[in-house]
XYZ file of C-alpha atoms in Angstrom:
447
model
C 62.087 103.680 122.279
C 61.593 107.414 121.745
C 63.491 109.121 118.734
C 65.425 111.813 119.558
C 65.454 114.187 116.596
C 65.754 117.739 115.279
C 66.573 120.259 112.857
C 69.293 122.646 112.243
C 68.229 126.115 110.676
C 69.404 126.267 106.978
C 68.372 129.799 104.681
C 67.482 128.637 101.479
C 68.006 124.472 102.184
C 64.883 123.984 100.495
C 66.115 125.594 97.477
C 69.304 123.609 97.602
C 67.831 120.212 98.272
C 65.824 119.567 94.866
C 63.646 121.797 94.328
C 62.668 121.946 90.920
C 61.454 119.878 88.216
C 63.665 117.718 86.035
C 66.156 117.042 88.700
C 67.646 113.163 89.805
C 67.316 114.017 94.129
C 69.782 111.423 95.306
C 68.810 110.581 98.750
C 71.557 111.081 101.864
C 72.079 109.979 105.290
C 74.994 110.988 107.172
C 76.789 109.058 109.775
C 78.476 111.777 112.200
C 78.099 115.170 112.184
C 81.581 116.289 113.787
C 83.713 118.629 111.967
C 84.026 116.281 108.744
C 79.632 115.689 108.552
C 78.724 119.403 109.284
C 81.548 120.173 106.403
C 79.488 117.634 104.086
C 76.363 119.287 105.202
C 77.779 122.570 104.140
C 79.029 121.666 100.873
C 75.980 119.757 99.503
C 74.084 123.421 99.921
C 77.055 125.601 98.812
C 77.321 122.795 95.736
C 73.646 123.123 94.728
C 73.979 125.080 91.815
C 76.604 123.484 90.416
C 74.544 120.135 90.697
C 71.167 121.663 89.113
C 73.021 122.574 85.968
C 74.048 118.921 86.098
C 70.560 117.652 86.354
C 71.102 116.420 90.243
C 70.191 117.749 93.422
C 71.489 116.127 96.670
C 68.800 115.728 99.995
C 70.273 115.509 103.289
C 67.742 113.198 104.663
C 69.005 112.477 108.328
C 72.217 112.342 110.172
C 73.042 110.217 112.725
C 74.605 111.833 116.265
C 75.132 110.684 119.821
C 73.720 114.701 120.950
C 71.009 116.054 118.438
C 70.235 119.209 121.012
C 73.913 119.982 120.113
C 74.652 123.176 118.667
C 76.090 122.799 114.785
C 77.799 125.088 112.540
C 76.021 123.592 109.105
C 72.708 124.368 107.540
C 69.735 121.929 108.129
C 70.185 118.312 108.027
C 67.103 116.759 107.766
C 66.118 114.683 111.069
C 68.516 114.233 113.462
C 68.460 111.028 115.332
C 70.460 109.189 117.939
C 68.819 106.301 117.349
C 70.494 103.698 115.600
C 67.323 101.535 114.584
C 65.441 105.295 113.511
C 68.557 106.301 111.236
C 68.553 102.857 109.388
C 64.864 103.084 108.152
C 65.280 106.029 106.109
C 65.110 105.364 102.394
C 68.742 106.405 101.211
C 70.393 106.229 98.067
C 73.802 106.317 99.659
C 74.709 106.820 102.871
C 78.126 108.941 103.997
C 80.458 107.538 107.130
C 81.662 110.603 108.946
C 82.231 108.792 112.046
C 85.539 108.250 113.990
C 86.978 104.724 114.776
C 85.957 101.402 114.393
C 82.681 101.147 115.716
C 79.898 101.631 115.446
C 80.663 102.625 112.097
C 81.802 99.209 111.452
C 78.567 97.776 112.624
C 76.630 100.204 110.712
C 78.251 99.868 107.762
C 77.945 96.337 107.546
C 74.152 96.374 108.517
C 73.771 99.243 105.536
C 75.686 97.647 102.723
C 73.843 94.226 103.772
C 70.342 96.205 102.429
C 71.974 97.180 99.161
C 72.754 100.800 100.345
C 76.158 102.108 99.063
C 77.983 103.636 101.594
C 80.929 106.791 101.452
C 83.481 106.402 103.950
C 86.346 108.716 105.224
C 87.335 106.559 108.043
C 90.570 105.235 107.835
C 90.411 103.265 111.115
C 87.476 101.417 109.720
C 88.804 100.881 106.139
C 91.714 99.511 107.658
C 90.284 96.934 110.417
C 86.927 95.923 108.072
C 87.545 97.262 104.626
C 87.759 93.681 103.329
C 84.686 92.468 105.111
C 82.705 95.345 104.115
C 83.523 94.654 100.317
C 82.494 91.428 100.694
C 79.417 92.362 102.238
C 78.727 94.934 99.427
C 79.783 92.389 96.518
C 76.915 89.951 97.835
C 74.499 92.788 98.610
C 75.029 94.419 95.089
C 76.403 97.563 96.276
C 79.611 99.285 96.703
C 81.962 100.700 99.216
C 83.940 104.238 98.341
C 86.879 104.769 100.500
C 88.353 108.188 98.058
C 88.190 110.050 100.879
C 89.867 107.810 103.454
C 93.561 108.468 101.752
C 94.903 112.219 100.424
C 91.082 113.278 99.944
C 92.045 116.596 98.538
C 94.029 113.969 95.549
C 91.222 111.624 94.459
C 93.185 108.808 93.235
C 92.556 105.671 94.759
C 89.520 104.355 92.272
C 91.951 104.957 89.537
C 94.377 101.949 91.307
C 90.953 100.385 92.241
C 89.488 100.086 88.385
C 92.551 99.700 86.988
C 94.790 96.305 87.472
C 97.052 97.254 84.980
C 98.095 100.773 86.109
C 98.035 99.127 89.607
C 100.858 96.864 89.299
C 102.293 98.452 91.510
C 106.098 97.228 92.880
C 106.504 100.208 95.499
C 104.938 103.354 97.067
C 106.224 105.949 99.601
C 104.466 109.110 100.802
C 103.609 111.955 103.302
C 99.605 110.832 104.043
C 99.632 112.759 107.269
C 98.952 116.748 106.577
C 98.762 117.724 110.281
C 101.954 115.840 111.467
C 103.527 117.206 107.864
C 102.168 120.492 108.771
C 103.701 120.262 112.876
C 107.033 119.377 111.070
C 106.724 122.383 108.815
C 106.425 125.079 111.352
C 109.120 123.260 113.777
C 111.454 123.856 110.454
C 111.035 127.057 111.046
C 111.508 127.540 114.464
C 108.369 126.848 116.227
C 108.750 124.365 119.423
C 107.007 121.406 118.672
C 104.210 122.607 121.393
C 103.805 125.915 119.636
C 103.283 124.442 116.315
C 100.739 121.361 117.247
C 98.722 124.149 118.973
C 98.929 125.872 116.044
C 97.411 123.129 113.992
C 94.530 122.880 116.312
C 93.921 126.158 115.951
C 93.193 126.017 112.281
C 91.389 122.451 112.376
C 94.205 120.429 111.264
C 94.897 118.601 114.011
C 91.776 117.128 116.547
C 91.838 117.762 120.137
C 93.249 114.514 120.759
C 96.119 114.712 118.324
C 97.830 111.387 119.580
C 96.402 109.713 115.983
C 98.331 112.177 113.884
C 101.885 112.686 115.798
C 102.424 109.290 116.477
C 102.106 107.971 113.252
C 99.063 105.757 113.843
C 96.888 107.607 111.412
C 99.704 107.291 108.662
C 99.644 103.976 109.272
C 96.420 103.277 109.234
C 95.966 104.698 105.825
C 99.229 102.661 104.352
C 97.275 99.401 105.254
C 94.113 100.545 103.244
C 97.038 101.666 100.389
C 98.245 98.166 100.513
C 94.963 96.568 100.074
C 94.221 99.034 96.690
C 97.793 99.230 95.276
C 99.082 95.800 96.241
C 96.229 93.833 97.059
C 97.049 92.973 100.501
C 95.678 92.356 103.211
C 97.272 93.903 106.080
C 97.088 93.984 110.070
C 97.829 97.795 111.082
C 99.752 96.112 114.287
C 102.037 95.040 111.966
C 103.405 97.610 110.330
C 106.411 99.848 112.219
C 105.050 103.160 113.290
C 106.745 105.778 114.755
C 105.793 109.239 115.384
C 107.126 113.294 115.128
C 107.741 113.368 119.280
C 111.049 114.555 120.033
C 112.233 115.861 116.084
C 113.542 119.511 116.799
C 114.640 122.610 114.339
C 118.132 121.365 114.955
C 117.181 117.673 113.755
C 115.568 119.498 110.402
C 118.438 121.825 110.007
C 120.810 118.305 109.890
C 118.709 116.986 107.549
C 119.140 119.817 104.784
C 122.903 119.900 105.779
C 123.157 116.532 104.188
C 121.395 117.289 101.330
C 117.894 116.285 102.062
C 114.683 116.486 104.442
C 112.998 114.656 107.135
C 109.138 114.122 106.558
C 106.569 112.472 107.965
C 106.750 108.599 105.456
C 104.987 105.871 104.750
C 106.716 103.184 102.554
C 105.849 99.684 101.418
C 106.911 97.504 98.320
C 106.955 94.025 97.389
C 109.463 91.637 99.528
C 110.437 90.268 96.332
C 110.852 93.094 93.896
C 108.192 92.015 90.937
C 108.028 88.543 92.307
C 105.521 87.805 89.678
C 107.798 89.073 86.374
C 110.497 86.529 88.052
C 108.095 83.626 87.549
C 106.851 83.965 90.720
C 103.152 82.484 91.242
C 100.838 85.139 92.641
C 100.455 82.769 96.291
C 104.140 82.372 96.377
C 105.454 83.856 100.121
C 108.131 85.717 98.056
C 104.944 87.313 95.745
C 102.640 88.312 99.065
C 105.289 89.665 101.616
C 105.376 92.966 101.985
C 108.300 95.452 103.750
C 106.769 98.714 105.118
C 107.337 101.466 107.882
C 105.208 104.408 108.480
C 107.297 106.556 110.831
C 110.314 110.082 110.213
C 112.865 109.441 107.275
C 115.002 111.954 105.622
C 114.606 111.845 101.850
C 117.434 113.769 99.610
C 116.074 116.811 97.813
C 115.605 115.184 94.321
C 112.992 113.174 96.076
C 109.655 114.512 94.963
C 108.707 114.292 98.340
C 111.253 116.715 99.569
C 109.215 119.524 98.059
C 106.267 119.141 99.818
C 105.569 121.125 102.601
C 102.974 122.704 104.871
C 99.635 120.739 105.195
C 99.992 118.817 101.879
C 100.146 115.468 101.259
C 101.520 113.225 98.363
C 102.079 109.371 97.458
C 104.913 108.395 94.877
C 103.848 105.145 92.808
C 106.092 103.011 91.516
C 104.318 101.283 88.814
C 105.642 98.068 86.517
C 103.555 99.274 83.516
C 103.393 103.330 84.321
C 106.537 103.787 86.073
C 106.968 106.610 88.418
C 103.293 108.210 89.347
C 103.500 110.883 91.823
C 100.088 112.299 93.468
C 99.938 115.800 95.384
C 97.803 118.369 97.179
C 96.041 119.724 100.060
C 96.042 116.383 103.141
C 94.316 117.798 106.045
C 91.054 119.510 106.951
C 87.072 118.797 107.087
C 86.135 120.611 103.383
C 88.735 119.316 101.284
C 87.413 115.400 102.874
C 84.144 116.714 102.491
C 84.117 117.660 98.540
C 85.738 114.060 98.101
C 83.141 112.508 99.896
C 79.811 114.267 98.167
C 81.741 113.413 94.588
C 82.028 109.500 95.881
C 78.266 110.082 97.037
C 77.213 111.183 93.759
C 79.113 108.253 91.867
C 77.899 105.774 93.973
C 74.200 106.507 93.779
C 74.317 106.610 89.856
C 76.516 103.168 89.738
C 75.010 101.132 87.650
C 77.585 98.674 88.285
C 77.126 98.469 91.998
C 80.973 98.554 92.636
C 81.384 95.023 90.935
C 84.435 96.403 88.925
C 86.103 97.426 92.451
C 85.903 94.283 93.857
C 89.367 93.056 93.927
C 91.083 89.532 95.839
C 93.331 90.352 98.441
C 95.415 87.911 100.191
C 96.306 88.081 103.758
C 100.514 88.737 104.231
C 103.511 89.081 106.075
C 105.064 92.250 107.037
C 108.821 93.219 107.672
C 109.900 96.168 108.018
C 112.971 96.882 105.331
C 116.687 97.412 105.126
C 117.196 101.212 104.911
C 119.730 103.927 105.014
C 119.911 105.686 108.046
C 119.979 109.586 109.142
C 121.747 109.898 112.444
C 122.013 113.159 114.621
C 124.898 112.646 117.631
C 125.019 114.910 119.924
C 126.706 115.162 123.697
C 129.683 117.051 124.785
C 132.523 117.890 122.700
C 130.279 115.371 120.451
C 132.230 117.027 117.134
C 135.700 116.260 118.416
C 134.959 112.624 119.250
C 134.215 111.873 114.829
C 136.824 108.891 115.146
C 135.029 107.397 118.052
C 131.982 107.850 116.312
C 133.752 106.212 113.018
C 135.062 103.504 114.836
C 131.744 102.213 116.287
C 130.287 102.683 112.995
C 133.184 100.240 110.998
C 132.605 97.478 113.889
C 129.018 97.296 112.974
C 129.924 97.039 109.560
C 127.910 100.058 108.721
C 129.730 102.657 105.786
C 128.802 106.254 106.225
C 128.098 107.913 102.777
C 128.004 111.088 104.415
C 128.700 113.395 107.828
C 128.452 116.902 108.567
C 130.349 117.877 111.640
C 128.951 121.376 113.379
C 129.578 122.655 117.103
C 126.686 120.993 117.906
C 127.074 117.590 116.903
C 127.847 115.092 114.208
C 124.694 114.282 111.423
C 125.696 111.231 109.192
C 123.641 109.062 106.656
C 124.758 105.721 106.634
C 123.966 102.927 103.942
C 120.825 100.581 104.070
C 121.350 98.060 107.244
C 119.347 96.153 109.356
C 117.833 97.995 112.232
C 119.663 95.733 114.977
C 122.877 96.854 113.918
C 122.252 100.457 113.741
C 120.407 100.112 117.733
C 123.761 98.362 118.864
C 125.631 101.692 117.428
C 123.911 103.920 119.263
C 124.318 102.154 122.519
C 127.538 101.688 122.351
C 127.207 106.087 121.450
C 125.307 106.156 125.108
C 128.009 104.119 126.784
C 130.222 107.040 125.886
C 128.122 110.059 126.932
C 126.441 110.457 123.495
C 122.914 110.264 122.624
C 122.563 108.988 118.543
C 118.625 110.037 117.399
C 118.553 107.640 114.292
C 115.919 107.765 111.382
C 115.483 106.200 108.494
C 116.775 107.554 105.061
C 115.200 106.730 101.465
C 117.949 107.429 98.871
C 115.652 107.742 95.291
């Protein structure tokens, strides 16, 4: 078969790309070269400098693409194939995953890690479905798998939790790992219709075309399950974690939210069934010891939270740690160069590890998933929806629910109500709808 390849103009790549005596050229190939590959493209020149002064010089050898007449907006990236079998002979040193979904990066991958070839990856939806397989793959072969950029790339943190057992004994993590739905939420805060401000987002990269991913929660998600594997060492099915998305929240929503003290975000949460099974004699396969509870979906948060803070594009994670207590992570979530940088620095690391990942190699064991007991942040609305509060109050104390506390306005009625089970807080708000009132419940995280 014929191999479709070509070159994209670059001024001074040749400079960039290791020219120059005394320099370590670490060989590249690139899977992808959407916004996040032409954005690595573009850094490794603009980084050049910096690396010669450091003794390294990075070579974009060849990139992988479905359309290499396609017109780019990086400098030159070698040979450009579209053929798989072409792309796979080059001699890398590490090779970067810029691809979306599952396959064929998963394929790849596994095909590239099988030769000994370290790979870089970004993709969440592959971490997620085949991150286990893939380190299994790379522990045989030798090699390693990097997966910094895949969660928060602008906050490199993950290989911290993934060298170190100790700091990662973790008991319970919550955090905004969405920037563009974060971002969406940000702007409706202020006003914007949710339309307005998800165009918005597109406009300055945050959000793809297809945004479905990021406002529904799925790409949250996705990254929690690749969290739980690092911080909890668990093995996790995406399906079966809760996910809901930002459809439907409105400035009015927000505004309830800071009435009661707080904020609704964009959250992912997970923590041990069991709190610190193990420290209660626990053994490590013990179902009490490997069950997870976890959401990924809206909750308001008071404002002593530090994730109340956040805002705009930015992400963060709050660690709960038995050994380091309360770790909180922040900064920039969403956008090609900020993955990019994250990815070049895993690049680097990998091709000089003289390890070969051995260190990050860590058991995981498969478990269940439940999604936990709560507080809840209901908005009630309808007509005259503020002068029916003892209807409201009444429903509430026959589900056995206690409201901490409600804001009445002309509006509507916004209450947070202690941690429950989700079935009992449903059969609230249709008993609400019986009565003309429609209850928009999320959940609450009180510290």
């Amino acid at each position: 078969m014929d191999v479709a390849m070509a070159t994209v103009s670059s001024p001074g790549a040749d400079r960039a790309l290791g020219a120059g005596r005394g320099l370590r050229v670490i060989h590249v190939g690139v899977l992808g070269l959407g916004n996040v590959g032409q954005a690595v493209v573009r850094a490794a020149a603009a980084s050049a400098d910096v690396l010669r002064r450091r003794g390294l010089a990075l070579s974009i050898d060849s990139a992988l693409v479905r359309d290499v007449t396609k017109p780019r907006r990086c400098p030159r990236a070698g040979r450009l194939t579209s053929n798989v079998e072409a792309f796979m002979r080059g001699r890398f040193d590490v090779v970067i995953d810029a691809l979306p979904g599952r396959e064929p990066a998963a394929a790849i991958a596994g095909r590239l890690l099988g030769k000994g070839i370290p790979v870089v990856s970004a993709n969440k939806v592959l971490i997620a479905a085949d991150g286990r397989r893939l380190r299994r793959l790379a522990a045989r072969a030798g090699t390693s798998l990097r997966i910094e950029a895949a969660v928060m790339a602008g906050v490199p943190f993950v290989g911290a939790f993934e060298r170190r057992p100790l700091a990662a004994h973790v008991t319970r993590v919550a955090g905004i790992l969405n920037g563009t739905s974060h971002f969406i939420l940000s702007r409706i805060a202020a006003g914007a219709p949710f339309d307005v401000a998800l165009a918005e987002a597109q406009a300055l990269g945050y959000a793809e075309p297809n945004p479905d991913a990021d406002v529904s929660g799925r790409d949250a998600r996705e990254k929690l399950v690749v969290l739980a594997d690092v911080l909890f060492g668990c093995a996790v099915r995406s399906a079966s974690i809760v996910a809901e998305g930002i459809a439907g929240i409105t400035p009015d929503a927000l505004a309830s939210a800071a009435s009661l003290g707080g904020a609704l975000k964009p959250i992912v949460f997970a923590a041990r069934a069991a709190a610190c099974a193990q420290e209660d004699g626990l053994p490590a396969s013990s179902t009490a010891a490997r069950a997870l509870t976890a959401f990924a979906a809206p909750a308001w948060v008071p404002a002593s939270h530090p994730l109340a803070a956040i805002t705009g594009r930015d992400n963060a994670v709050v660690i709960d740690s038995r050994f380091s207590g309360r770790l909180v992570f922040a900064g920039p979530g969403a956008g090609p160069d900020v993955t990019a940088a994250t990815l070049l620095d895993d690049a680097i690391e990998a091709a000089g590890d003289e390890t070969k990942g051995e260190s990050r190699i860590r058991t995981s064991h498969s478990v269940s998933v439940r999604a936990p007991e709560t507080g809840w942040f209901v908005r009630i609305t309808g007509e005259r929806a503020p002068v029916k509060t003892a209807f409201v109050d009444l429903q509430i104390r026959a589900a056995d629910l206690t409201v901490e506390k409600h804001r009445a306005d002309s509006r509507g009625i916004s209450l947070l109500i202690s941690p429950a089970a989700a079935d009992r807080v449903r059969a609230v708000r249709s008993a609400l709808a019986a009565q003309g009132l429609t209850a928009r419940v999320w959940r609450a995280l009180h510290d």
